[in-house]
Amino acid sequence: MAVRDGETQLRRMLPLRVQYADDVSKLTLLSEAEEIFEPVRLTACPVCHTVPVTTPAITEGRCGLCQTELPAESERGAPDVSVELAAAKARLAELTRWIEELEGGLPTLRTKAEQALAAEAAAAAEVDAATARAVTPFLGERDALARRRQGAAVVHERAATGLRLVASLRRRARDIERQDATIASLCEELAEAGQSPPDRSAVIGRISERFAELLADWRYPKLADAYVDERLVPHLRGQRYTAASSGGRTLIALAWQLAVFEVAWETNSSHPGFLLIDSPQRNLVDYPDAGAATIARVYHHLRRWLAGPGIGAQVIVADNAPPAVAEEDVIVRFSRRSDQPRTASSTTRQTDLPFR
């Protein structure tokens, strides 16, 4: 510690001694020169810029240029820096003496430091020799534990890497399964695209048959000549559906929607997989007895079809007053109350319903 402190102080004080020596040299030069700045020599007239024939000088105590009487040279005197010079020399001498003493004592400090290190090494060797028989078994066990710990860390890292690889393989296997399913679906679509498209007239004919069957099943009054034309517009009694009453148009619209959806589902044609029916009892309230019976037949048909040819499809019905036959299939009721906006059915499971 003492050697390091002495060397550090020596490195810091040497530049300071050089600075003091430079200050002493500058002050000594100033005291010998007796002036800080060299007098300005006139080379041209400051008014007309003409070069004078003779250089102005101080003659008989007067300035040769402005004729101003000047004090005697003894009165002007040179700058006195004796005090600063003496102080700088004293500090330089003191610093030099301190550095010489420090440089002289460093070899002794280094020798003592080397001797202390040697004594420390010898003491350590004696301690090792005295405790070798008692400590060596524990040191060996410590080294063995360290090796086992290192081995366990390697095994753990290898296992973690293996788990990451397994997870990556499983993820890629799932990706492959999805790709296989996509390829199979695309192959089916390609095979279907290669086949001849279905006959439009046959499809419309099947929809017309289903349309008429539904109206007959619901006991539509005075049912006659029910069909769907080539533009998929429903007709009844030889007229467009717009000529029917408001309640009749509601039943015609229901039959037309269900006919299109059911034929599309049964023929595996393009469809969204579900059908949304809003307010099937609209305009039927004018005939409460006949309307209630008819809407009950509509719900009976939905349950029958969804349990048979339409299994897997989904029909969502939004009805203000569903009949008793559909009570078990109610999923949620809206109460029109802000404190209790809706209530869910507690007796029916959503996944078990053919329609909602």
Short mmCIF file of C-alpha atoms in Angstrom, two decimals:
data_model
loop_
_atom_site.label_atom_id
_atom_site.label_comp_id
_atom_site.label_asym_id
_atom_site.label_seq_id
_atom_site.Cartn_x
_atom_site.Cartn_y
_atom_site.Cartn_z
CA MET A 1 0.00 0.00 0.00
CA ALA A 2 2.82 2.45 0.96
CA VAL A 3 4.72 1.70 -2.26
CA ARG A 4 1.60 2.32 -4.38
CA ASP A 5 0.83 5.60 -2.57
CA GLY A 6 4.43 6.84 -2.96
CA GLU A 7 4.50 6.03 -6.68
CA THR A 8 1.13 7.74 -7.18
CA GLN A 9 2.29 10.91 -5.39
CA LEU A 10 5.53 10.93 -7.35
CA ARG A 11 3.63 10.73 -10.67
CA ARG A 12 1.45 13.67 -9.60
CA MET A 13 4.26 15.92 -8.26
CA LEU A 14 6.72 15.64 -11.14
CA PRO A 15 4.51 17.65 -13.58
CA LEU A 16 3.96 20.24 -10.81
CA ARG A 17 7.73 20.66 -10.34
CA VAL A 18 8.14 21.19 -14.07
CA GLN A 19 5.45 23.90 -13.96
CA TYR A 20 7.14 25.70 -11.06
CA ALA A 21 10.50 25.56 -12.86
CA ASP A 22 8.89 27.09 -15.93
CA ASP A 23 7.37 29.91 -13.81
CA VAL A 24 10.78 30.68 -12.27
CA SER A 25 12.36 30.87 -15.74
CA LYS A 26 9.68 33.29 -16.98
CA LEU A 27 9.93 35.57 -13.93
CA THR A 28 13.72 35.62 -14.15
CA LEU A 29 13.57 36.58 -17.83
CA LEU A 30 11.09 39.38 -17.02
CA SER A 31 13.27 40.84 -14.26
CA GLU A 32 16.29 40.90 -16.57
CA ALA A 33 14.38 42.46 -19.50
CA GLU A 34 12.94 45.24 -17.23
CA GLU A 35 9.84 45.49 -19.45
CA ILE A 36 6.94 43.24 -20.33
CA PHE A 37 6.34 44.44 -23.91
CA GLU A 38 8.84 45.74 -26.43
CA PRO A 39 8.32 49.46 -27.27
CA VAL A 40 6.32 50.14 -30.39
CA ARG A 41 8.50 51.33 -33.28
CA LEU A 42 6.91 53.98 -35.52
CA THR A 43 7.26 53.21 -39.22
CA ALA A 44 4.69 55.64 -40.67
CA CYS A 45 2.84 58.80 -39.65
CA PRO A 46 -0.50 57.79 -37.99
CA VAL A 47 -2.23 60.82 -39.65
CA CYS A 48 -1.00 60.94 -43.24
CA HIS A 49 0.68 57.51 -43.39
CA THR A 50 3.90 59.08 -44.71
CA VAL A 51 7.12 57.29 -43.84
CA PRO A 52 9.25 59.74 -41.81
CA VAL A 53 12.82 60.46 -42.88
CA THR A 54 14.11 60.08 -39.33
CA THR A 55 12.64 57.76 -36.75
CA PRO A 56 11.13 59.69 -33.81
CA ALA A 57 12.93 59.20 -30.53
CA ILE A 58 12.96 60.61 -27.01
CA THR A 59 15.27 63.62 -26.95
CA GLU A 60 16.06 65.67 -23.85
CA GLY A 61 13.11 64.19 -22.00
CA ARG A 62 10.59 64.96 -24.74
CA CYS A 63 8.83 62.72 -27.26
CA GLY A 64 10.14 63.36 -30.73
CA LEU A 65 6.67 62.85 -32.23
CA CYS A 66 4.22 64.71 -29.95
CA GLN A 67 6.76 66.82 -27.96
CA THR A 68 5.27 65.63 -24.67
CA GLU A 69 7.60 66.01 -21.69
CA LEU A 70 8.27 62.58 -20.20
CA PRO A 71 9.31 61.65 -16.63
CA ALA A 72 12.87 60.61 -16.03
CA GLU A 73 13.73 57.01 -16.79
CA SER A 74 14.57 56.41 -13.14
CA GLU A 75 11.11 57.57 -12.18
CA ARG A 76 9.40 55.24 -14.64
CA GLY A 77 11.20 52.16 -13.38
CA ALA A 78 10.98 48.50 -14.49
CA PRO A 79 8.29 46.04 -13.24
CA ASP A 80 9.18 44.57 -9.82
CA VAL A 81 8.65 40.75 -9.74
CA SER A 82 11.14 39.96 -7.03
CA VAL A 83 8.47 38.85 -4.53
CA GLU A 84 6.80 36.47 -6.99
CA LEU A 85 10.19 35.15 -8.10
CA ALA A 86 11.31 34.48 -4.53
CA ALA A 87 8.03 32.69 -3.73
CA ALA A 88 8.22 30.54 -6.87
CA LYS A 89 11.83 29.60 -6.12
CA ALA A 90 10.96 28.67 -2.54
CA ARG A 91 8.06 26.45 -3.63
CA LEU A 92 10.24 24.87 -6.32
CA ALA A 93 13.01 24.13 -3.82
CA GLU A 94 10.57 22.68 -1.31
CA LEU A 95 8.89 20.52 -3.94
CA THR A 96 12.23 19.34 -5.29
CA ARG A 97 13.41 18.38 -1.79
CA TRP A 98 10.19 16.48 -1.09
CA ILE A 99 10.42 14.59 -4.41
CA GLU A 100 14.06 13.66 -3.76
CA GLU A 101 13.15 12.33 -0.33
CA LEU A 102 10.27 10.35 -1.81
CA GLU A 103 12.43 8.94 -4.59
CA GLY A 104 15.09 8.01 -2.03
CA GLY A 105 12.59 6.19 0.19
CA LEU A 106 10.86 4.21 -2.56
CA PRO A 107 13.60 1.54 -2.92
CA THR A 108 13.40 0.83 0.80
CA LEU A 109 9.61 0.59 0.62
CA ARG A 110 9.83 -1.76 -2.36
CA THR A 111 12.28 -3.97 -0.50
CA LYS A 112 10.03 -4.12 2.55
CA ALA A 113 7.05 -4.90 0.35
CA GLU A 114 8.88 -7.78 -1.32
CA GLN A 115 9.93 -9.12 2.07
CA ALA A 116 6.32 -8.91 3.33
CA LEU A 117 5.07 -10.81 0.27
CA ALA A 118 7.70 -13.48 0.78
CA ALA A 119 6.76 -13.79 4.47
CA GLU A 120 3.08 -14.02 3.54
CA ALA A 121 3.80 -16.75 1.01
CA ALA A 122 5.87 -18.67 3.56
CA ALA A 123 3.13 -18.35 6.18
CA ALA A 124 0.54 -19.54 3.66
CA ALA A 125 2.69 -22.53 2.80
CA GLU A 126 3.06 -23.37 6.50
CA VAL A 127 -0.70 -23.11 7.02
CA ASP A 128 -1.35 -25.34 3.99
CA ALA A 129 1.13 -27.91 5.24
CA ALA A 130 -0.38 -27.86 8.75
CA THR A 131 -3.99 -28.19 7.55
CA ALA A 132 -3.47 -30.39 4.50
CA ARG A 133 -4.32 -33.63 6.31
CA ALA A 134 -7.53 -32.20 7.89
CA VAL A 135 -8.75 -30.02 5.00
CA THR A 136 -7.80 -32.08 1.94
CA PRO A 137 -10.80 -34.49 2.18
CA PHE A 138 -13.21 -31.57 2.32
CA LEU A 139 -11.49 -29.88 -0.59
CA GLY A 140 -11.73 -33.10 -2.59
CA GLU A 141 -15.44 -33.39 -1.75
CA ARG A 142 -15.96 -29.77 -2.72
CA ASP A 143 -14.26 -30.34 -6.06
CA ALA A 144 -16.35 -33.49 -6.61
CA LEU A 145 -19.56 -31.56 -5.84
CA ALA A 146 -18.50 -28.82 -8.21
CA ARG A 147 -17.91 -31.38 -10.96
CA ARG A 148 -21.30 -33.01 -10.28
CA ARG A 149 -22.99 -29.62 -10.36
CA GLN A 150 -21.35 -28.81 -13.65
CA GLY A 151 -22.41 -32.17 -15.06
CA ALA A 152 -25.98 -31.65 -13.84
CA ALA A 153 -26.03 -28.21 -15.49
CA VAL A 154 -24.89 -29.76 -18.76
CA VAL A 155 -27.59 -32.48 -18.53
CA HIS A 156 -30.22 -29.86 -17.70
CA GLU A 157 -29.24 -27.74 -20.67
CA ARG A 158 -29.29 -30.81 -22.93
CA ALA A 159 -32.76 -31.77 -21.61
CA ALA A 160 -34.06 -28.23 -22.10
CA THR A 161 -32.75 -28.24 -25.65
CA GLY A 162 -34.44 -31.61 -26.26
CA LEU A 163 -37.75 -30.33 -24.88
CA ARG A 164 -37.56 -27.31 -27.13
CA LEU A 165 -36.92 -29.59 -30.09
CA VAL A 166 -39.86 -31.80 -29.12
CA ALA A 167 -42.14 -28.76 -28.81
CA SER A 168 -40.95 -27.56 -32.19
CA LEU A 169 -41.61 -30.97 -33.72
CA ARG A 170 -45.12 -31.08 -32.24
CA ARG A 171 -45.85 -27.61 -33.54
CA ARG A 172 -44.62 -28.60 -36.98
CA ALA A 173 -46.69 -31.80 -36.81
CA ARG A 174 -49.80 -29.72 -36.11
CA ASP A 175 -48.90 -27.45 -39.01
CA ILE A 176 -48.53 -30.51 -41.24
CA GLU A 177 -51.93 -31.81 -40.13
CA ARG A 178 -53.51 -28.46 -40.96
CA GLN A 179 -51.78 -28.40 -44.30
CA ASP A 180 -52.95 -31.96 -45.03
CA ALA A 181 -56.52 -30.97 -44.18
CA THR A 182 -56.23 -27.92 -46.41
CA ILE A 183 -54.82 -30.03 -49.24
CA ALA A 184 -57.63 -32.57 -48.86
CA SER A 185 -60.23 -29.80 -48.93
CA LEU A 186 -58.64 -28.22 -51.98
CA CYS A 187 -58.49 -31.60 -53.70
CA GLU A 188 -62.21 -32.09 -53.05
CA GLU A 189 -62.95 -28.63 -54.39
CA LEU A 190 -60.77 -29.34 -57.41
CA ALA A 191 -62.57 -32.63 -58.01
CA GLU A 192 -65.93 -30.92 -57.70
CA ALA A 193 -64.80 -28.14 -60.00
CA GLY A 194 -63.82 -30.72 -62.59
CA GLN A 195 -67.30 -32.17 -62.57
CA SER A 196 -70.09 -30.67 -64.61
CA PRO A 197 -71.99 -27.97 -62.70
CA PRO A 198 -75.44 -28.95 -61.43
CA ASP A 199 -78.35 -28.18 -63.70
CA ARG A 200 -79.88 -24.87 -62.65
CA SER A 201 -83.37 -25.95 -63.64
CA ALA A 202 -83.06 -29.10 -61.52
CA VAL A 203 -81.88 -27.13 -58.51
CA ILE A 204 -84.68 -24.58 -58.86
CA GLY A 205 -87.15 -27.42 -59.34
CA ARG A 206 -86.03 -29.03 -56.10
CA ILE A 207 -86.32 -25.71 -54.28
CA SER A 208 -89.83 -25.27 -55.71
CA GLU A 209 -90.84 -28.72 -54.48
CA ARG A 210 -89.48 -28.03 -51.00
CA PHE A 211 -91.19 -24.62 -51.00
CA ALA A 212 -94.57 -26.18 -51.81
CA GLU A 213 -94.04 -28.99 -49.28
CA LEU A 214 -93.32 -26.52 -46.49
CA LEU A 215 -96.43 -24.46 -47.19
CA ALA A 216 -98.52 -27.62 -47.32
CA ASP A 217 -97.00 -28.85 -44.06
CA TRP A 218 -97.90 -25.53 -42.42
CA ARG A 219 -101.45 -25.76 -43.85
CA TYR A 220 -101.28 -22.56 -45.79
CA PRO A 221 -104.91 -21.59 -46.64
CA LYS A 222 -106.08 -22.15 -50.23
CA LEU A 223 -102.67 -23.49 -51.27
CA ALA A 224 -102.46 -23.84 -55.06
CA ASP A 225 -99.79 -23.54 -57.74
CA ALA A 226 -96.91 -22.85 -55.30
CA TYR A 227 -93.50 -22.69 -57.00
CA VAL A 228 -90.26 -20.71 -57.40
CA ASP A 229 -89.53 -19.34 -60.87
CA GLU A 230 -86.21 -19.26 -62.71
CA ARG A 231 -85.30 -15.99 -60.97
CA LEU A 232 -85.91 -17.59 -57.56
CA VAL A 233 -89.02 -15.47 -57.00
CA PRO A 234 -91.75 -17.36 -55.06
CA HIS A 235 -95.26 -17.59 -56.58
CA LEU A 236 -98.57 -18.73 -55.13
CA ARG A 237 -101.98 -19.19 -56.76
CA GLY A 238 -100.46 -18.10 -60.05
CA GLN A 239 -99.28 -14.72 -58.67
CA ARG A 240 -96.10 -13.28 -57.22
CA TYR A 241 -95.74 -13.45 -53.47
CA THR A 242 -96.29 -9.69 -53.24
CA ALA A 243 -99.97 -10.21 -54.01
CA ALA A 244 -100.51 -12.21 -50.80
CA SER A 245 -101.62 -10.73 -47.47
CA SER A 246 -99.12 -9.51 -44.88
CA GLY A 247 -99.40 -12.73 -42.86
CA GLY A 248 -99.22 -14.79 -46.04
CA ARG A 249 -96.03 -12.96 -47.11
CA THR A 250 -94.46 -13.84 -43.74
CA LEU A 251 -95.12 -17.57 -44.25
CA ILE A 252 -94.03 -17.42 -47.90
CA ALA A 253 -90.76 -15.72 -46.88
CA LEU A 254 -90.15 -18.37 -44.18
CA ALA A 255 -90.85 -21.21 -46.61
CA TRP A 256 -88.64 -19.66 -49.29
CA GLN A 257 -85.69 -19.12 -46.89
CA LEU A 258 -85.94 -22.62 -45.43
CA ALA A 259 -86.32 -24.22 -48.86
CA VAL A 260 -83.14 -22.57 -50.18
CA PHE A 261 -81.15 -23.32 -47.00
CA GLU A 262 -82.34 -26.93 -46.66
CA VAL A 263 -81.64 -27.80 -50.31
CA ALA A 264 -78.19 -26.17 -50.07
CA TRP A 265 -77.38 -28.14 -46.90
CA GLU A 266 -78.65 -31.47 -48.20
CA THR A 267 -76.78 -31.13 -51.52
CA ASN A 268 -73.57 -29.97 -49.78
CA SER A 269 -73.61 -26.74 -51.76
CA SER A 270 -72.10 -23.45 -50.69
CA HIS A 271 -73.80 -22.03 -47.60
CA PRO A 272 -72.74 -20.32 -44.33
CA GLY A 273 -73.78 -23.29 -42.18
CA PHE A 274 -76.49 -21.46 -40.29
CA LEU A 275 -79.75 -19.60 -40.94
CA LEU A 276 -80.95 -16.57 -38.99
CA ILE A 277 -84.74 -16.01 -38.83
CA ASP A 278 -86.00 -12.77 -37.33
CA SER A 279 -89.56 -12.39 -36.00
CA PRO A 280 -91.27 -15.38 -37.67
CA GLN A 281 -94.63 -14.36 -36.16
CA ARG A 282 -94.70 -10.92 -37.74
CA ASN A 283 -98.08 -10.02 -39.20
CA LEU A 284 -99.59 -13.26 -37.83
CA VAL A 285 -100.96 -11.61 -34.69
CA ASP A 286 -104.04 -10.51 -36.64
CA TYR A 287 -105.14 -14.17 -36.66
CA PRO A 288 -104.21 -15.36 -33.13
CA ASP A 289 -105.69 -18.86 -33.37
CA ALA A 290 -104.52 -19.69 -36.86
CA GLY A 291 -101.19 -17.89 -36.34
CA ALA A 292 -100.34 -19.79 -33.14
CA ALA A 293 -101.07 -23.14 -34.78
CA THR A 294 -99.09 -22.24 -37.88
CA ILE A 295 -96.03 -21.02 -35.95
CA ALA A 296 -96.14 -24.21 -33.85
CA ARG A 297 -96.01 -26.24 -37.09
CA VAL A 298 -93.02 -24.14 -38.23
CA TYR A 299 -91.11 -24.97 -35.02
CA HIS A 300 -92.12 -28.66 -35.34
CA HIS A 301 -90.70 -28.70 -38.86
CA LEU A 302 -87.43 -27.09 -37.69
CA ARG A 303 -86.95 -29.66 -34.93
CA ARG A 304 -87.75 -32.54 -37.29
CA TRP A 305 -85.48 -31.38 -40.09
CA LEU A 306 -82.54 -30.46 -37.80
CA ALA A 307 -82.76 -33.91 -36.18
CA GLY A 308 -82.84 -35.63 -39.56
CA PRO A 309 -81.46 -34.43 -42.93
CA GLY A 310 -80.25 -31.15 -41.44
CA ILE A 311 -78.25 -32.62 -38.57
CA GLY A 312 -75.19 -30.44 -37.97
CA ALA A 313 -76.83 -27.29 -39.32
CA GLN A 314 -77.89 -24.43 -37.09
CA VAL A 315 -81.00 -22.26 -37.21
CA ILE A 316 -81.12 -19.16 -35.00
CA VAL A 317 -84.60 -17.74 -34.39
CA ALA A 318 -85.27 -14.36 -32.78
CA ASP A 319 -88.89 -14.54 -31.60
CA ASN A 320 -90.76 -12.23 -29.23
CA ALA A 321 -93.16 -14.95 -28.04
CA PRO A 322 -91.96 -18.46 -28.94
CA PRO A 323 -94.59 -21.21 -28.63
CA ALA A 324 -94.56 -23.81 -25.89
CA VAL A 325 -93.03 -26.39 -28.22
CA ALA A 326 -89.85 -24.26 -28.39
CA GLU A 327 -89.64 -23.52 -24.68
CA GLU A 328 -86.85 -26.07 -24.11
CA ASP A 329 -84.77 -24.53 -26.89
CA VAL A 330 -84.70 -20.94 -25.57
CA ILE A 331 -81.12 -19.84 -24.95
CA VAL A 332 -81.59 -16.27 -23.72
CA ARG A 333 -84.49 -13.94 -22.99
CA PHE A 334 -84.33 -10.14 -23.17
CA SER A 335 -86.50 -8.48 -20.56
CA ARG A 336 -86.45 -4.83 -21.78
CA ARG A 337 -85.30 -3.87 -18.28
CA SER A 338 -82.10 -1.94 -17.68
CA ASP A 339 -81.48 -3.59 -14.29
CA GLN A 340 -81.79 -7.08 -15.77
CA PRO A 341 -81.32 -6.84 -19.55
CA ARG A 342 -81.30 -10.57 -20.21
CA THR A 343 -81.57 -13.94 -18.53
CA ALA A 344 -80.10 -17.23 -19.73
CA SER A 345 -81.97 -20.53 -19.68
CA SER A 346 -80.93 -22.79 -16.81
CA THR A 347 -82.45 -25.99 -18.17
CA THR A 348 -81.00 -26.16 -21.66
CA ARG A 349 -77.43 -26.66 -22.78
CA GLN A 350 -76.43 -24.71 -25.85
CA THR A 351 -74.40 -27.56 -27.35
CA ASP A 352 -77.38 -29.96 -27.19
CA LEU A 353 -79.79 -27.78 -29.17
CA PRO A 354 -80.83 -28.53 -32.77
CA PHE A 355 -81.81 -24.90 -33.20
CA ARG A 356 -81.87 -21.76 -31.09
#
